[in-house]
PDB file of C-alpha atoms in Angstrom:
ATOM      1  CA  MET A 166      -2.326  14.176 -11.228  1.00  0.00           C
ATOM      2  CA  THR A 167      -3.036  12.312  -8.002  1.00  0.00           C
ATOM      3  CA  SER A 168      -3.481  14.300  -4.816  1.00  0.00           C
ATOM      4  CA  ARG A 169      -1.177  11.931  -2.958  1.00  0.00           C
ATOM      5  CA  SER A 170       2.533  12.487  -3.096  1.00  0.00           C
ATOM      6  CA  VAL A 171       5.494  10.158  -3.018  1.00  0.00           C
ATOM      7  CA  ILE A 172       8.353  10.992  -0.675  1.00  0.00           C
ATOM      8  CA  LEU A 173      11.665   9.578  -1.933  1.00  0.00           C
ATOM      9  CA  VAL A 174      14.399   9.028   0.657  1.00  0.00           C
ATOM     10  CA  ASP A 175      17.668   7.725  -0.766  1.00  0.00           C
ATOM     11  CA  ASP A 176      21.259   8.944  -0.864  1.00  0.00           C
ATOM     12  CA  ASP A 177      21.879   7.451  -4.317  1.00  0.00           C
ATOM     13  CA  ALA A 178      21.654  10.477  -6.656  1.00  0.00           C
ATOM     14  CA  ASP A 179      21.291   8.371  -9.819  1.00  0.00           C
ATOM     15  CA  PHE A 180      18.435   6.336  -8.341  1.00  0.00           C
ATOM     16  CA  ILE A 181      16.669   9.495  -7.120  1.00  0.00           C
ATOM     17  CA  SER A 182      17.025  11.107 -10.551  1.00  0.00           C
ATOM     18  CA  GLU A 183      15.570   8.054 -12.310  1.00  0.00           C
ATOM     19  CA  MET A 184      12.693   7.751  -9.830  1.00  0.00           C
ATOM     20  CA  THR A 185      11.857  11.450 -10.028  1.00  0.00           C
ATOM     21  CA  GLU A 186      11.689  11.306 -13.836  1.00  0.00           C
ATOM     22  CA  TYR A 187       9.615   8.128 -13.665  1.00  0.00           C
ATOM     23  CA  LEU A 188       7.115   9.669 -11.222  1.00  0.00           C
ATOM     24  CA  GLU A 189       6.875  12.822 -13.362  1.00  0.00           C
ATOM     25  CA  ARG A 190       5.936  10.653 -16.368  1.00  0.00           C
ATOM     26  CA  LEU A 191       3.176   9.114 -14.233  1.00  0.00           C
ATOM     27  CA  ARG A 192       2.116  12.636 -13.172  1.00  0.00           C
ATOM     28  CA  ILE A 193       2.805  11.893  -9.512  1.00  0.00           C
ATOM     29  CA  ARG A 194       4.143  14.625  -7.243  1.00  0.00           C
ATOM     30  CA  SER A 195       7.345  13.744  -5.428  1.00  0.00           C
ATOM     31  CA  LEU A 196       9.520  15.205  -2.691  1.00  0.00           C
ATOM     32  CA  VAL A 197      13.175  14.152  -2.453  1.00  0.00           C
ATOM     33  CA  PHE A 198      15.360  13.736   0.620  1.00  0.00           C
ATOM     34  CA  HIS A 199      18.842  12.258   0.944  1.00  0.00           C
ATOM     35  CA  SER A 200      18.754  11.309   4.627  1.00  0.00           C
ATOM     36  CA  ALA A 201      16.277  10.132   7.238  1.00  0.00           C
ATOM     37  CA  GLU A 202      16.848  13.255   9.329  1.00  0.00           C
ATOM     38  CA  ASP A 203      15.979  15.527   6.414  1.00  0.00           C
ATOM     39  CA  ALA A 204      12.834  13.568   5.551  1.00  0.00           C
ATOM     40  CA  ILE A 205      11.202  12.859   8.892  1.00  0.00           C
ATOM     41  CA  HIS A 206       9.255  16.103   9.374  1.00  0.00           C
ATOM     42  CA  SER A 207       7.834  16.043   5.839  1.00  0.00           C
ATOM     43  CA  ILE A 208       6.773  12.423   6.254  1.00  0.00           C
ATOM     44  CA  ILE A 209       5.093  13.013   9.605  1.00  0.00           C
ATOM     45  CA  ASN A 210       3.329  16.102   8.225  1.00  0.00           C
ATOM     46  CA  ASP A 211       1.998  14.195   5.191  1.00  0.00           C
ATOM     47  CA  PRO A 212       0.421  10.994   6.555  1.00  0.00           C
ATOM     48  CA  ASP A 213      -1.206  10.274   3.170  1.00  0.00           C
ATOM     49  CA  ALA A 214       2.110  10.217   1.313  1.00  0.00           C
ATOM     50  CA  ILE A 215       3.701   7.007   0.148  1.00  0.00           C
ATOM     51  CA  VAL A 216       7.286   6.889   1.390  1.00  0.00           C
ATOM     52  CA  CYS A 217       9.753   5.127  -0.930  1.00  0.00           C
ATOM     53  CA  MET A 218      12.988   4.721   0.944  1.00  0.00           C
ATOM     54  CA  ASP A 219      16.295   2.955   1.082  1.00  0.00           C
ATOM     55  CA  LEU A 220      17.350   1.348   4.352  1.00  0.00           C
ATOM     56  CA  ASP A 221      21.034   2.171   4.002  1.00  0.00           C
ATOM     57  CA  LEU A 222      20.762   5.907   4.662  1.00  0.00           C
ATOM     58  CA  PRO A 223      23.273   8.294   6.192  1.00  0.00           C
ATOM     59  CA  GLY A 224      22.632   9.327   9.780  1.00  0.00           C
ATOM     60  CA  TYR A 225      20.265   7.211  11.791  1.00  0.00           C
ATOM     61  CA  GLY A 226      19.228   5.106   8.813  1.00  0.00           C
ATOM     62  CA  GLY A 227      16.069   3.662   7.385  1.00  0.00           C
ATOM     63  CA  GLY A 228      15.226   1.252  10.197  1.00  0.00           C
ATOM     64  CA  ARG A 229      15.175   4.082  12.731  1.00  0.00           C
ATOM     65  CA  LEU A 230      13.114   6.228  10.325  1.00  0.00           C
ATOM     66  CA  LEU A 231      10.519   3.440  10.118  1.00  0.00           C
ATOM     67  CA  ASP A 232      10.345   3.218  13.923  1.00  0.00           C
ATOM     68  CA  LEU A 233       9.993   6.963  14.407  1.00  0.00           C
ATOM     69  CA  VAL A 234       7.347   7.541  11.739  1.00  0.00           C
ATOM     70  CA  LEU A 235       5.273   4.458  12.537  1.00  0.00           C
ATOM     71  CA  GLY A 236       5.357   5.465  16.205  1.00  0.00           C
ATOM     72  CA  VAL A 237       3.535   8.668  15.227  1.00  0.00           C
ATOM     73  CA  ASN A 238       1.483   7.369  12.300  1.00  0.00           C
ATOM     74  CA  PRO A 239       1.148   3.564  12.281  1.00  0.00           C
ATOM     75  CA  LYS A 240      -0.786   3.718   8.989  1.00  0.00           C
ATOM     76  CA  GLN A 241       1.950   5.500   7.011  1.00  0.00           C
ATOM     77  CA  ILE A 242       2.602   3.639   3.763  1.00  0.00           C
ATOM     78  CA  PHE A 243       6.226   2.631   3.215  1.00  0.00           C
ATOM     79  CA  PHE A 244       7.836   1.036   0.179  1.00  0.00           C
ATOM     80  CA  VAL A 245      11.360  -0.080   1.050  1.00  0.00           C
ATOM     81  CA  ILE A 246      13.645  -0.202  -1.983  1.00  0.00           C
ATOM     82  CA  SER A 247      17.060  -1.475  -0.986  1.00  0.00           C
ATOM     83  CA  GLY A 248      19.712  -4.096  -1.499  1.00  0.00           C
ATOM     84  CA  LEU A 249      18.721  -7.552  -0.271  1.00  0.00           C
ATOM     85  CA  ASP A 250      21.436  -7.646   2.412  1.00  0.00           C
ATOM     86  CA  GLU A 251      20.262  -4.342   3.905  1.00  0.00           C
ATOM     87  CA  ILE A 252      16.616  -5.441   3.882  1.00  0.00           C
ATOM     88  CA  GLU A 253      17.346  -8.686   5.694  1.00  0.00           C
ATOM     89  CA  ALA A 254      19.615  -7.066   8.279  1.00  0.00           C
ATOM     90  CA  GLU A 255      17.420  -4.059   9.108  1.00  0.00           C
ATOM     91  CA  LEU A 256      13.995  -5.662   9.034  1.00  0.00           C
ATOM     92  CA  SER A 257      15.033  -8.715  11.015  1.00  0.00           C
ATOM     93  CA  GLN A 258      15.804  -6.361  13.916  1.00  0.00           C
ATOM     94  CA  ASN A 259      12.912  -3.955  13.336  1.00  0.00           C
ATOM     95  CA  ARG A 260       9.574  -4.699  14.994  1.00  0.00           C
ATOM     96  CA  ASN A 261       7.785  -2.490  12.471  1.00  0.00           C
ATOM     97  CA  SER A 262       7.552  -3.595   8.893  1.00  0.00           C
ATOM     98  CA  PRO A 263       6.902  -1.566   5.758  1.00  0.00           C
ATOM     99  CA  LEU A 264       3.999  -2.187   3.476  1.00  0.00           C
ATOM    100  CA  ALA A 265       6.037  -3.343   0.474  1.00  0.00           C
ATOM    101  CA  ILE A 266       9.631  -4.409  -0.035  1.00  0.00           C
ATOM    102  CA  PHE A 267      11.479  -4.156  -3.345  1.00  0.00           C
ATOM    103  CA  CYS A 268      15.072  -5.192  -3.980  1.00  0.00           C
ATOM    104  CA  LYS A 269      17.485  -3.175  -6.080  1.00  0.00           C
ATOM    105  CA  PRO A 270      17.718  -3.286  -9.000  1.00  0.00           C
ATOM    106  CA  LEU A 271      14.060  -2.287  -8.968  1.00  0.00           C
ATOM    107  CA  ASP A 272      11.543  -4.239 -11.053  1.00  0.00           C
ATOM    108  CA  ILE A 273       9.692  -1.137 -12.247  1.00  0.00           C
ATOM    109  CA  GLU A 274       6.645  -3.042 -13.534  1.00  0.00           C
ATOM    110  CA  LYS A 275       5.964  -4.685 -10.157  1.00  0.00           C
ATOM    111  CA  PHE A 276       6.668  -1.396  -8.413  1.00  0.00           C
ATOM    112  CA  GLU A 277       4.195   0.478 -10.643  1.00  0.00           C
ATOM    113  CA  VAL A 278       1.391  -2.030 -10.039  1.00  0.00           C
ATOM    114  CA  CYS A 279       1.862  -1.727  -6.280  1.00  0.00           C
ATOM    115  CA  LEU A 280       2.250   2.055  -6.367  1.00  0.00           C
ATOM    116  CA  LYS A 281      -0.898   2.596  -8.413  1.00  0.00           C
ATOM    117  CA  ALA A 282      -2.903   0.285  -6.167  1.00  0.00           C
ATOM    118  CA  TYR A 283      -2.020   2.357  -3.100  1.00  0.00           C
ATOM    119  CA  LEU A 284      -2.350   5.720  -4.823  1.00  0.00           C
ATOM    120  CA  ASN A 285      -5.950   4.842  -5.680  1.00  0.00           C
ATOM    121  CA  ARG A 286      -6.883   3.887  -2.106  1.00  0.00           C
ATOM    122  CA  LYS A 287      -8.789   6.422  -0.049  1.00  0.00           C
TER     123      LYS A 287
END
């Protein structure tokens, strides 16, 4: 099992369930949150984690979460997994950009290649 964890932030219960099972099969530790507000402290306290998040989140949303976390830790790794419309709308107005962007439905093979590449970085 890798020492790095993946923090999942999404309010879609089915997507979270599938991703959690997928990460367990890869032997990757994961933490799950359903809103940006619930996730922010765990993300800031784990700067080595890879954050996989939706942009369309309840509360202050994914774009604000990116701003807040990158303001504290500009090297935090983010994978945005969202619908194309949300990605275009949020990121066009957000001065910070995540490391990787994936559209739903998720191409799991491309996601896994990217995830493994960043999990193996020191």
